C-alpha positions as YAML, in Angstrom:
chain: A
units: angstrom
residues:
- id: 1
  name: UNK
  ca: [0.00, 0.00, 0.00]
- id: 2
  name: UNK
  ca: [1.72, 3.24, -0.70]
- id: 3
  name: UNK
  ca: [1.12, 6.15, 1.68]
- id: 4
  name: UNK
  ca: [-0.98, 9.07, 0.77]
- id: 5
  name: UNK
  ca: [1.27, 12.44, 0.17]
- id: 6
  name: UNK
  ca: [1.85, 13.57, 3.78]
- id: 7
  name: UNK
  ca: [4.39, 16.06, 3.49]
- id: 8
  name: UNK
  ca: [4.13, 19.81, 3.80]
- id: 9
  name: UNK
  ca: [3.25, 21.96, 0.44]
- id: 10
  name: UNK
  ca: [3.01, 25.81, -0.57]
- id: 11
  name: UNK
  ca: [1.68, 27.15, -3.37]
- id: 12
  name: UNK
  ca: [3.84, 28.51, -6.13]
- id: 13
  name: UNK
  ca: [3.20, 32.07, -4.95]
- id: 14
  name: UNK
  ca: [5.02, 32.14, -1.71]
- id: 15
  name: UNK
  ca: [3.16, 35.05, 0.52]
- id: 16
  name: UNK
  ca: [6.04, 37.25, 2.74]
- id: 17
  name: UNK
  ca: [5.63, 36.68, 5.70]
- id: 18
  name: UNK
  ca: [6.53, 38.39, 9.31]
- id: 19
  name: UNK
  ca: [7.30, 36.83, 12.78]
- id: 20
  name: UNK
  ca: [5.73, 38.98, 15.33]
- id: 21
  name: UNK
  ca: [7.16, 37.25, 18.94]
- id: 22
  name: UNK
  ca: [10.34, 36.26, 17.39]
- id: 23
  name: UNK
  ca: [11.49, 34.36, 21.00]
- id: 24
  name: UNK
  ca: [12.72, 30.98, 21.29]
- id: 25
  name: UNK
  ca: [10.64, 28.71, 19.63]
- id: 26
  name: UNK
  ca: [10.45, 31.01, 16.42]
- id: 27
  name: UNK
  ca: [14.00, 30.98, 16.23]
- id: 28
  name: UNK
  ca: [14.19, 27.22, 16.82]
- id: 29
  name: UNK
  ca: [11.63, 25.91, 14.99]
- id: 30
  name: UNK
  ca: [9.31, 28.58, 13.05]
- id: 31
  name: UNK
  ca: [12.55, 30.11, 11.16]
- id: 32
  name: UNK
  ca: [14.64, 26.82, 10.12]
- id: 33
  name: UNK
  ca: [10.91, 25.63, 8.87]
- id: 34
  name: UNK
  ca: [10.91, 28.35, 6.74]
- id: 35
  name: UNK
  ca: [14.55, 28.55, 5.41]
- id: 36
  name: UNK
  ca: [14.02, 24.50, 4.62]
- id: 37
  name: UNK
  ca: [10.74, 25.53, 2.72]
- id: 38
  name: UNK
  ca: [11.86, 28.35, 0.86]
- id: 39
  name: UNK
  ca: [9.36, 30.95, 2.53]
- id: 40
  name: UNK
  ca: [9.87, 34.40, 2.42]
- id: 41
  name: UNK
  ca: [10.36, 35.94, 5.78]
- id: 42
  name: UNK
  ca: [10.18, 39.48, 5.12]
- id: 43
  name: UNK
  ca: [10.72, 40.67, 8.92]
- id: 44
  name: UNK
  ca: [10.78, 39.95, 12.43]
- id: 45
  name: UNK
  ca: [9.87, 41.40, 16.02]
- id: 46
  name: UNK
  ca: [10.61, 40.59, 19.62]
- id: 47
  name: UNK
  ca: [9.41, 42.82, 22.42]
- id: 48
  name: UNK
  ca: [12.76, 41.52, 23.94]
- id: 49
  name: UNK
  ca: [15.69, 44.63, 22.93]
- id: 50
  name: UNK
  ca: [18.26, 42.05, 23.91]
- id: 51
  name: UNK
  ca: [16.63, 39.36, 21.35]
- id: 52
  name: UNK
  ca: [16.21, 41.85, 18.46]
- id: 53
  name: UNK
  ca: [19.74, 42.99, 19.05]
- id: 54
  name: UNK
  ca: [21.17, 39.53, 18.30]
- id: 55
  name: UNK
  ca: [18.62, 38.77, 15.14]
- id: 56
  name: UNK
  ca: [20.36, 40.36, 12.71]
- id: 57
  name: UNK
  ca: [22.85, 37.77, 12.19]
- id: 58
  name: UNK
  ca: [20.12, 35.25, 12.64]
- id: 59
  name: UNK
  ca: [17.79, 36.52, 9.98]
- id: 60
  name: UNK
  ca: [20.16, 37.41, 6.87]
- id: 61
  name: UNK
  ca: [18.43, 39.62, 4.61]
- id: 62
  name: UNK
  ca: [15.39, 39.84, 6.98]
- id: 63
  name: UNK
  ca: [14.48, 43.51, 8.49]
- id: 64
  name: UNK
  ca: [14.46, 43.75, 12.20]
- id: 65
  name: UNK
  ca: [11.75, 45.65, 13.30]
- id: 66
  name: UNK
  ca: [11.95, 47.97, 16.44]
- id: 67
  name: UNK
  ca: [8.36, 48.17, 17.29]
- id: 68
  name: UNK
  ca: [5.39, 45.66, 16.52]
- id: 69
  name: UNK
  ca: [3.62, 48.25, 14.43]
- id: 70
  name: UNK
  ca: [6.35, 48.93, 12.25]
- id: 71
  name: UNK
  ca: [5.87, 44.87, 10.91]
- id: 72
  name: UNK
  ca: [1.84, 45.71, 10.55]
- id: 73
  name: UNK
  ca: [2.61, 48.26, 8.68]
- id: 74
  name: UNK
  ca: [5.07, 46.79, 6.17]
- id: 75
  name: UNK
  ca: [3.09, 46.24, 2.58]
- id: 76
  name: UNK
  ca: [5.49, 43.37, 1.91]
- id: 77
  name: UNK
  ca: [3.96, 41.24, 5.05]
- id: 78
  name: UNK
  ca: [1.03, 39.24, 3.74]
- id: 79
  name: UNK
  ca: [1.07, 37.01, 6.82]
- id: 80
  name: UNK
  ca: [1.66, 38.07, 10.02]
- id: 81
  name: UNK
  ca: [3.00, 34.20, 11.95]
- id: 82
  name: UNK
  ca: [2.47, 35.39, 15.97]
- id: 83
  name: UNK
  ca: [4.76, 34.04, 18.18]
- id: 84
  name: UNK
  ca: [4.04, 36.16, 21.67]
- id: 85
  name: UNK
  ca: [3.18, 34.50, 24.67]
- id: 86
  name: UNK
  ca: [-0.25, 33.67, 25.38]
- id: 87
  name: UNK
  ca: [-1.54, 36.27, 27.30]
- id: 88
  name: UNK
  ca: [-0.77, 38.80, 24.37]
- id: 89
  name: UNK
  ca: [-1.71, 36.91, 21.30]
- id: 90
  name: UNK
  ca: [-5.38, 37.96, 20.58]
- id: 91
  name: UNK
  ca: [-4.61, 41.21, 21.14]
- id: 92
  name: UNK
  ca: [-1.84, 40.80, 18.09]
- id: 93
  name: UNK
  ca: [-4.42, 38.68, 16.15]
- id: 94
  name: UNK
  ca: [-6.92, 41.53, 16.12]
- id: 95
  name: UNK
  ca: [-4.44, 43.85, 15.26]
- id: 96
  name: UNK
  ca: [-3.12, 42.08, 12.51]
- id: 97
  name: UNK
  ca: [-6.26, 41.45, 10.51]
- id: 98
  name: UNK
  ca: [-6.76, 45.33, 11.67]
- id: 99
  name: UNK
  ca: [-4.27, 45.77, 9.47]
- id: 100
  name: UNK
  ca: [-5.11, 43.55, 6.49]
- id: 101
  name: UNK
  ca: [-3.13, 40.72, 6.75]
- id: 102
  name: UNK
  ca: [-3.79, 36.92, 6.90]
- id: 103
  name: UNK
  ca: [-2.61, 35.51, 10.29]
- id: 104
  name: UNK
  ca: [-1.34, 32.20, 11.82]
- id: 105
  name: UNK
  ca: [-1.65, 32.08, 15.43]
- id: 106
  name: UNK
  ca: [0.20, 29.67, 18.03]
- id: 107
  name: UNK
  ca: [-1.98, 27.70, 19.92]
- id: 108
  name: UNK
  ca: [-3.90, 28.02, 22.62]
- id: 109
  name: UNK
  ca: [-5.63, 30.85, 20.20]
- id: 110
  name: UNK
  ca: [-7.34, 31.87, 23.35]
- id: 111
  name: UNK
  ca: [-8.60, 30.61, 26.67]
- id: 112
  name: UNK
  ca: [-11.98, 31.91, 26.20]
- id: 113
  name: UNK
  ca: [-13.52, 31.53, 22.75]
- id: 114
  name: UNK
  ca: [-15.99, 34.42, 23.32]
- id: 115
  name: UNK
  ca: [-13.20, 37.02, 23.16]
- id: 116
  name: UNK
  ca: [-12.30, 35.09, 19.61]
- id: 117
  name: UNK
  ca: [-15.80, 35.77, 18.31]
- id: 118
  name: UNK
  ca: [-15.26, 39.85, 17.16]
- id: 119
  name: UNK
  ca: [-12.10, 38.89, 15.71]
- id: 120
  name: UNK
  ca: [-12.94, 36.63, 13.07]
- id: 121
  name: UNK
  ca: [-16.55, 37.98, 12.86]
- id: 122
  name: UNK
  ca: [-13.78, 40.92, 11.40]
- id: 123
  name: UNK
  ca: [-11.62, 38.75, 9.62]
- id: 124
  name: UNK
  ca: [-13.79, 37.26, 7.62]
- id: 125
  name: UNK
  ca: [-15.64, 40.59, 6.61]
- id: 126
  name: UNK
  ca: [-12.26, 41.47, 5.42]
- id: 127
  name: UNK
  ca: [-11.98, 38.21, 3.40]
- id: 128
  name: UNK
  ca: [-8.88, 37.35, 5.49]
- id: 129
  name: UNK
  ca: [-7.45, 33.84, 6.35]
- id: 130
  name: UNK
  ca: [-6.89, 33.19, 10.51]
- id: 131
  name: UNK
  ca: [-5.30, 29.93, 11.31]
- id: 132
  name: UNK
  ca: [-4.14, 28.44, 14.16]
- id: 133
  name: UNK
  ca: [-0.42, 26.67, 14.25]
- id: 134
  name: UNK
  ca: [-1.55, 23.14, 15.53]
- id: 135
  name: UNK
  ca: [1.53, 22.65, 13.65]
- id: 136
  name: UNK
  ca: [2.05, 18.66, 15.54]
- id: 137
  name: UNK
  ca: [-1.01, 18.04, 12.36]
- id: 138
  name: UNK
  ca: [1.94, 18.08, 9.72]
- id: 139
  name: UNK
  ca: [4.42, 15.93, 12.42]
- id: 140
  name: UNK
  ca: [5.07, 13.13, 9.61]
- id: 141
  name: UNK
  ca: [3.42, 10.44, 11.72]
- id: 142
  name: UNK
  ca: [0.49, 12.09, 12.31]
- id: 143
  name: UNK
  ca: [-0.48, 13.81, 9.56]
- id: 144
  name: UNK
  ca: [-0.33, 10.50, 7.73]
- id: 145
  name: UNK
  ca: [-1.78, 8.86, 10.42]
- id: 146
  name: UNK
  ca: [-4.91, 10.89, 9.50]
- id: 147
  name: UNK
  ca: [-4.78, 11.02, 5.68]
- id: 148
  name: UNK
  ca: [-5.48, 7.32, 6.13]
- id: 149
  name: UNK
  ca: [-8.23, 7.62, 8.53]
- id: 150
  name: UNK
  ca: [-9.77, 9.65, 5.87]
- id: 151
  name: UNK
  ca: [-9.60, 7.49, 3.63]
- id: 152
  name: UNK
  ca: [-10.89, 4.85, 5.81]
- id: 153
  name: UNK
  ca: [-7.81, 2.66, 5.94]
- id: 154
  name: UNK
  ca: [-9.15, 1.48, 9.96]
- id: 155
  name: UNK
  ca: [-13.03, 1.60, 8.98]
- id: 156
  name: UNK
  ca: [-14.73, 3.85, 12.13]
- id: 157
  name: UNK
  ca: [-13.22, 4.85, 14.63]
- id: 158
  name: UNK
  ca: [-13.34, 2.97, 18.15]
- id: 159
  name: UNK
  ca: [-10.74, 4.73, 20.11]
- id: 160
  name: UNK
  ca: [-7.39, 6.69, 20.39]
- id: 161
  name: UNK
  ca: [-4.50, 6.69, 23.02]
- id: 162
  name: UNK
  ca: [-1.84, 8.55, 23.60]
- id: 163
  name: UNK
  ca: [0.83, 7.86, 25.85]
- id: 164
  name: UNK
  ca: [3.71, 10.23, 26.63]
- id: 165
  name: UNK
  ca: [7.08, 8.33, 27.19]
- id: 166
  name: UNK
  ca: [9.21, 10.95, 27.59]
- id: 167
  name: UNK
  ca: [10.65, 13.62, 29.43]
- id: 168
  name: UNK
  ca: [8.75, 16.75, 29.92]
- id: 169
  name: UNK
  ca: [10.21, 20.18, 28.80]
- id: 170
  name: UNK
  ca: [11.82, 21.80, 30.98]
- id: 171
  name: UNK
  ca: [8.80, 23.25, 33.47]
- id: 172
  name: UNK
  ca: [9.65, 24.35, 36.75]
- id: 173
  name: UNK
  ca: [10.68, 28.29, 36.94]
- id: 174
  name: UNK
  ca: [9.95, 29.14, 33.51]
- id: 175
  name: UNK
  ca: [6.33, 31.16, 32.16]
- id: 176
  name: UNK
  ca: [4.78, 27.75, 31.86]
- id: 177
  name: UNK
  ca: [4.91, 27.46, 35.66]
- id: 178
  name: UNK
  ca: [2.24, 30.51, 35.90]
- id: 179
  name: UNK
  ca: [-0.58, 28.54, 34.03]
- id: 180
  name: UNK
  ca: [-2.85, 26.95, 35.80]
- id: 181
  name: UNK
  ca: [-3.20, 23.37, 34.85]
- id: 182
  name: UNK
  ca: [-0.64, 23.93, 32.44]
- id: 183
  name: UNK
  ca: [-0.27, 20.62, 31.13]
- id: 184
  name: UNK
  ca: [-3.57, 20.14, 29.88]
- id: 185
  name: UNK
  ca: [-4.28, 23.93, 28.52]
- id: 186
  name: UNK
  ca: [-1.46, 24.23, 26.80]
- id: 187
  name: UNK
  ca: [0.81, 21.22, 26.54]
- id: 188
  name: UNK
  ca: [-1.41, 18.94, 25.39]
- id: 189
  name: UNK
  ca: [-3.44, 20.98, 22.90]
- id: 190
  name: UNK
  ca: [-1.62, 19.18, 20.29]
- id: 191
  name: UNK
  ca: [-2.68, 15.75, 21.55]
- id: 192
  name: UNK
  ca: [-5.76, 17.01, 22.18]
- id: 193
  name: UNK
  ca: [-6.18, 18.57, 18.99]
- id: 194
  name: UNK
  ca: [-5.26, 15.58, 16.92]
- id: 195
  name: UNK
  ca: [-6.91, 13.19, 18.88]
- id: 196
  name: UNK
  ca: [-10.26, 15.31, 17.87]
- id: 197
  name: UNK
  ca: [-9.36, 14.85, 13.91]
- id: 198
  name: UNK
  ca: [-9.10, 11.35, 14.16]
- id: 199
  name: UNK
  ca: [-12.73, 11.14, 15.47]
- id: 200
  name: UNK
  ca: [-14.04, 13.80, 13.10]
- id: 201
  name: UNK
  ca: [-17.65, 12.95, 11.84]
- id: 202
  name: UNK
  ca: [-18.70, 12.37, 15.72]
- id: 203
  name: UNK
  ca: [-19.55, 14.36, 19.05]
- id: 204
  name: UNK
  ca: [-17.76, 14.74, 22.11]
- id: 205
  name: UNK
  ca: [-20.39, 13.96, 24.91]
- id: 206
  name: UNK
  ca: [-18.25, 13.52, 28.23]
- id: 207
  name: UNK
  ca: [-14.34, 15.02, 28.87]
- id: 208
  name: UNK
  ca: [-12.84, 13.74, 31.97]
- id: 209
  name: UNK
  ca: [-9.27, 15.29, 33.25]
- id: 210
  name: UNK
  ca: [-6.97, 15.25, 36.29]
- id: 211
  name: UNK
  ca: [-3.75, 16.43, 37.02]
- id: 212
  name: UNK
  ca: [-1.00, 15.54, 39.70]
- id: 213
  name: UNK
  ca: [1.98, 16.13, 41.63]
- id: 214
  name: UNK
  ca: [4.49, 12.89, 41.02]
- id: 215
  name: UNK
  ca: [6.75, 11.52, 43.75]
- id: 216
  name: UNK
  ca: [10.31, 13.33, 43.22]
- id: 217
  name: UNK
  ca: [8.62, 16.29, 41.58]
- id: 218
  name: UNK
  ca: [10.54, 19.76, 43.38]
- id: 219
  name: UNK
  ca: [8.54, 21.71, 45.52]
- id: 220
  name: UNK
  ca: [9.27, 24.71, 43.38]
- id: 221
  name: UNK
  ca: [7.24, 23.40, 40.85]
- id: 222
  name: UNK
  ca: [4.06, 25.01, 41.03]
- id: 223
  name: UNK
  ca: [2.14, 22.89, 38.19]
- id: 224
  name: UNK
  ca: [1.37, 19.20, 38.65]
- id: 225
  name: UNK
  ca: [3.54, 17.22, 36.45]
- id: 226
  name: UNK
  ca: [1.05, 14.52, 35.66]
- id: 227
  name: UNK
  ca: [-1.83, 14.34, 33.48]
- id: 228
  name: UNK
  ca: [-4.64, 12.48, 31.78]
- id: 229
  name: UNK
  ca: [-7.89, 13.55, 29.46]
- id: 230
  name: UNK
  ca: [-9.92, 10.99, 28.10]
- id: 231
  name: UNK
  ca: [-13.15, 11.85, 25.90]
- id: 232
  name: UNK
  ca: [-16.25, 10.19, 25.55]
- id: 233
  name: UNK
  ca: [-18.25, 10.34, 22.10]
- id: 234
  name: UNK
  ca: [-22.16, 10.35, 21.33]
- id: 235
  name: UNK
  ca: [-20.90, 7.35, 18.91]
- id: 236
  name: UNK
  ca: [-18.81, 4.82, 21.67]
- id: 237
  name: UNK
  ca: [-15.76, 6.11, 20.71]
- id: 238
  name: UNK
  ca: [-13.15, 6.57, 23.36]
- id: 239
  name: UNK
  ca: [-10.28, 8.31, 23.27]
- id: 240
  name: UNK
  ca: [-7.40, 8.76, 26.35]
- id: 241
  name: UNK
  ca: [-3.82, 10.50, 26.91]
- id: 242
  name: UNK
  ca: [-1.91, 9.84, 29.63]
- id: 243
  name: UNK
  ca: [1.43, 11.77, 31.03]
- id: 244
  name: UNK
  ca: [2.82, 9.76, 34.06]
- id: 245
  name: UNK
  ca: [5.44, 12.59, 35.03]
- id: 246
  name: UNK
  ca: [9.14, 13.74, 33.98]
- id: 247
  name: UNK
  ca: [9.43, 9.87, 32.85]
- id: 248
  name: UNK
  ca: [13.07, 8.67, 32.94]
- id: 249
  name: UNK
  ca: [13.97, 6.45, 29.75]
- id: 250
  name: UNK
  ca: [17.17, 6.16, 27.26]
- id: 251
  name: UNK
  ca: [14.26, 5.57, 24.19]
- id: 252
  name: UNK
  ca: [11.64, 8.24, 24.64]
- id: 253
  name: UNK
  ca: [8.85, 8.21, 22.82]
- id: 254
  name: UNK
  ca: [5.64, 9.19, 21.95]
- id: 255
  name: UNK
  ca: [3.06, 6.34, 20.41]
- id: 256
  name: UNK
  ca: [0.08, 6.37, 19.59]
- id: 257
  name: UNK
  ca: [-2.81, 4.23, 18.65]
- id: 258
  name: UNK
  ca: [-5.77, 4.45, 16.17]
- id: 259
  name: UNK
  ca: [-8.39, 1.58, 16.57]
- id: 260
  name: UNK
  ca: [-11.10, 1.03, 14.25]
- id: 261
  name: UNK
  ca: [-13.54, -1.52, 13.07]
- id: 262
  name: UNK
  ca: [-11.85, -2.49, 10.32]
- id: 263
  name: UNK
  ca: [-7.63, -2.09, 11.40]
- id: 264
  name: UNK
  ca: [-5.70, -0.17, 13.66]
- id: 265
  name: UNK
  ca: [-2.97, 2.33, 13.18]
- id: 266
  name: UNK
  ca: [-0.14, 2.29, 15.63]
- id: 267
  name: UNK
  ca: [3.26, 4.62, 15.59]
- id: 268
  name: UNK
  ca: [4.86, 7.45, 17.35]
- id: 269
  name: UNK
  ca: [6.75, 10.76, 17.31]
- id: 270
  name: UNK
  ca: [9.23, 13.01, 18.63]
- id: 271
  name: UNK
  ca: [12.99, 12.43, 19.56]
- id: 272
  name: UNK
  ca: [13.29, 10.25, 15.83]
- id: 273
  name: UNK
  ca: [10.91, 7.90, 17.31]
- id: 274
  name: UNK
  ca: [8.44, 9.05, 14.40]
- id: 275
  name: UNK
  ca: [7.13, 5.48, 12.76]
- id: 276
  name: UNK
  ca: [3.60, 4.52, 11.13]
- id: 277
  name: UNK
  ca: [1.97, 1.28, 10.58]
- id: 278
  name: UNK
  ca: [-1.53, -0.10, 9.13]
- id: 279
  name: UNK
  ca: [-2.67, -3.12, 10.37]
- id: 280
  name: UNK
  ca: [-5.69, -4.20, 7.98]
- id: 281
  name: UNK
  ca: [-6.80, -8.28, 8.26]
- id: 282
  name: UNK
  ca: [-3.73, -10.21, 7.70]
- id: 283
  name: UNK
  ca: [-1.87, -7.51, 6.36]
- id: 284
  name: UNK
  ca: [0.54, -5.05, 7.80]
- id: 285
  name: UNK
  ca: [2.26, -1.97, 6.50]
- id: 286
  name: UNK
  ca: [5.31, -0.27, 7.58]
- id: 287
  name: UNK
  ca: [5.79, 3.02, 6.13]
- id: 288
  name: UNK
  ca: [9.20, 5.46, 5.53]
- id: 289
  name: UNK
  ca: [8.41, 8.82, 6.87]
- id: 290
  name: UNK
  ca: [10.56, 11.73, 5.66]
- id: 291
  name: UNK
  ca: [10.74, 14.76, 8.17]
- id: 292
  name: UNK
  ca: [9.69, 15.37, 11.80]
- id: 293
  name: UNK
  ca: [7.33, 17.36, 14.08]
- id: 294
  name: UNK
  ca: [10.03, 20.05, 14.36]
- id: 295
  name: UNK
  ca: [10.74, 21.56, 11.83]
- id: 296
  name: UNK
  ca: [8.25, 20.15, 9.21]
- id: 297
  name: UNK
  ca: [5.37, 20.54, 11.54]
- id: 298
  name: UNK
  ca: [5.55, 24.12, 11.13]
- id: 299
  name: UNK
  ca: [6.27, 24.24, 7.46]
- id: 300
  name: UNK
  ca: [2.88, 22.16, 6.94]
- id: 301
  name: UNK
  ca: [0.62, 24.30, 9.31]
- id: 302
  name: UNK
  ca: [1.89, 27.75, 7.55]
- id: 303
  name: UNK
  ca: [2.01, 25.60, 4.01]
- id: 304
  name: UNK
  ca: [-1.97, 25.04, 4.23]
- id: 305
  name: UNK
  ca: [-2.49, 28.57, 5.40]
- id: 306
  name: UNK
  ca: [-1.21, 29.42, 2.45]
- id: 307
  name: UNK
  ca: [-2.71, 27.56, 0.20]
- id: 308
  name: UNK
  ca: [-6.21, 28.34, 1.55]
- id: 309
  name: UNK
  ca: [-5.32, 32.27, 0.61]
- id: 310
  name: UNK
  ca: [-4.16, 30.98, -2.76]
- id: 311
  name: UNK
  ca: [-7.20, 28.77, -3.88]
- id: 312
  name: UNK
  ca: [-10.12, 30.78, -2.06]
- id: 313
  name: UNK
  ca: [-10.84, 28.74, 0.85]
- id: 314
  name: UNK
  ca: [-10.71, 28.52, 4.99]
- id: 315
  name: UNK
  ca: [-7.30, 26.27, 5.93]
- id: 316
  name: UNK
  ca: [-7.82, 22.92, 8.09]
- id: 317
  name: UNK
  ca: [-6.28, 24.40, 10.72]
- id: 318
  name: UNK
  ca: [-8.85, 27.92, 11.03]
- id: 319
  name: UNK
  ca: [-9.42, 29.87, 13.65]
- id: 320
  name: UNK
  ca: [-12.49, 28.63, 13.59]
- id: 321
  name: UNK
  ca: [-12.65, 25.20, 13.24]
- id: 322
  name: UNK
  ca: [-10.14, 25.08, 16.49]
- id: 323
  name: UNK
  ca: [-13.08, 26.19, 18.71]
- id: 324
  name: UNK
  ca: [-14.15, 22.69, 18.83]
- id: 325
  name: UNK
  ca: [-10.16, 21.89, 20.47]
- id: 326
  name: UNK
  ca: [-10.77, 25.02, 22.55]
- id: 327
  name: UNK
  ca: [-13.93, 23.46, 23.53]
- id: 328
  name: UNK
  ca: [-12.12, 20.26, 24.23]
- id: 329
  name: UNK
  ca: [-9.69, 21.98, 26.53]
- id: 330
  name: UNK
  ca: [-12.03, 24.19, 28.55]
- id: 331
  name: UNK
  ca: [-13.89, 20.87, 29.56]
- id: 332
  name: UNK
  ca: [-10.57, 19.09, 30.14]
- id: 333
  name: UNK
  ca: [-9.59, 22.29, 32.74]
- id: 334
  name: UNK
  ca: [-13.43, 22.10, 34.43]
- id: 335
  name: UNK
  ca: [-13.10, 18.87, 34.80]
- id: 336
  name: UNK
  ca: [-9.49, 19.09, 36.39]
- id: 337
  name: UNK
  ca: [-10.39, 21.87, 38.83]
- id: 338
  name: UNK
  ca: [-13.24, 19.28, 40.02]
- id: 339
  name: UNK
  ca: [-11.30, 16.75, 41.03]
- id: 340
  name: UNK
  ca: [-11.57, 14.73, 37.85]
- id: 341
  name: UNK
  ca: [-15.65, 15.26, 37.62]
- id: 342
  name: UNK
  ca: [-17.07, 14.44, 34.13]
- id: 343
  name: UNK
  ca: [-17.91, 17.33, 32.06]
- id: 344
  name: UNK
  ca: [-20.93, 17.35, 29.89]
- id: 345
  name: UNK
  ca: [-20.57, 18.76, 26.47]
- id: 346
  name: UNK
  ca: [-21.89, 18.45, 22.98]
- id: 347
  name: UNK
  ca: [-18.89, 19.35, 20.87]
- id: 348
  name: UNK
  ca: [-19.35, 18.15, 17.21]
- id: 349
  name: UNK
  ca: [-15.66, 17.18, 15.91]
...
């Protein structure tokens, strides 16, 4: 069986583009995405002095811009990719499609999706594109993973897991540390977000979350540094991701597992773990995967972004079709706060 076409594309006419919150992962992940891909990167920003100081020599023939509104206002910026930490990014959203340009947006868009409502009731008044980066959709294994649920390699869906067997990022004393529930409102939206494409066509009736302190764990961590959500759907379908801690192991991991009535997919990414197989009656397929999460990840979620500016169209990854992960996630946090009380939604993925 030969795999459907999983790796990132852009359209011939390459949009400029300019990072607004160029900080760590921008540098590390957004701007060797882009060099790999050939995208233009017209400009960056970082509210930091010290950052912008050093850019220069990062960016080449890039402009470094000393104020935020100098990057709105460049004509040459068709996309505006925000980078800023979560507390300032709608504010950035709004003013970029204020100022005409398509956006793409890290995730968590927002942490309340009324507050998201004016902004793309305005972006899409001004025929403007606003996507979100859920850029672990293009990590090789996954984005395969779902090109062949859609085209029913497993038959429907019975249930997804997740298991994360691996080290966390480092936590304790950085911004991270000042979200509450942190692991499951922002470091899991990707899990969580993927896990809802792979059940697309159903509804999420029940989310169910907890989070814990682990034995060994410093004090100084504020955030607990275990997690699990599992989801319940109006179909039978089940799906469940589970973080045991800051997991100790020489061959970290990430697998995953897509059961259905008709085969299961099973693989993994992260730390060149990535792998994909198809089990389908007595047949099993082991596919090659070219690329990884980072840095292909974020070619593939800016890619489609621009390709749904080129051809007329919302991308897979819109502003608005994330409200039903933002939806996922407020439920997961209710239900965390409560002890681990079900949550009662109707969320149609």
């Amino acid at each position: 069986m030969s795999a459907p076409d999983y790796r990132p594309s852009f359209p011939d006419d390459r949009l400029g583009v300019g990072i607004l919150g160029c900080g760590r992962i921008a540098q590390s992940a957004h701007l060797p995405a882009y060099e790999k891909y050939g995208v233009d990167v017209v400009g960056v920003w970082s509210r930091s002095p010290q950052t912008r100081a050093t850019l220069a020599d990062r960016v080449g023939h890039a402009q470094v811009y000393e104020t935020a509104e100098e990057l709105l206002a460049d004509p040459r910026v068709a996309v505006v990719d925000i980078a800023t930490p979560a507390q300032d990014r709608l504010r950035w959203v709004a003013a970029a499609v204020a100022a005409g340009k398509h956006v793409l947006a890290q995730k968590p868009l927002t942490t309340d999706p009324a507050e998201l409502a004016p902004v793309l009731a305005e972006a899409e008044r001004r025929e403007l594109r606003l996507a979100v980066n859920q850029n672990g959709r293009w990590a090789p294994a996954w984005r395969l993973a779902t090109l062949l649920v859609r085209d029913g390699a497993v038959g429907q869906v019975l249930g997804v897991t997740h298991l994360h067997d691996k080290p966390l990022p480092p936590l304790a004393g950085t911004p991270f540390d000042d979200i509450p529930h942190m692991l499951i409102t922002d470091y899991l939206v990707h899990w969580i977000d993927i896990t809802r494409c792979w059940l697309s066509g159903t509804s999420v009736r029940t989310v169910t979350a907890s989070d814990t302190r682990t034995p060994g764990q410093p004090g100084h961590a504020r955030n607990p540094w275990a997690a699990s959500v599992s989801v319940e759907c109006e179909d039978g379908a089940r799906a469940h991701i589970q973080v045991p801690g800051n997991v100790h192991t020489r061959s970290g991991s990430c697998p995953f597992w897509i059961h259905g009535t008709d085969g299961t997919i099973r693989g993994s990414v992260l730390l060149g773990s990535d792998s994909v197989e198809l089990e389908h009656g007595e047949r099993t397929t082991r596919f090659a995967l070219d690329g990884q999460w980072f840095v292909d990840g974020f070619a593939g979620a800016m890619g489609e972004l621009m390709h749904a500016v080129a051809e007329g169209r919302e991308p897979e990854n819109s502003a608005r079709d994330n409200l039903a992960t933002l939806g996922l996630v407020e439920a997961a946090r209710r239900s965390a706060q409560r002890s681990g009380s079900a949550i009662d939604v109707r969320i149609a993925l």
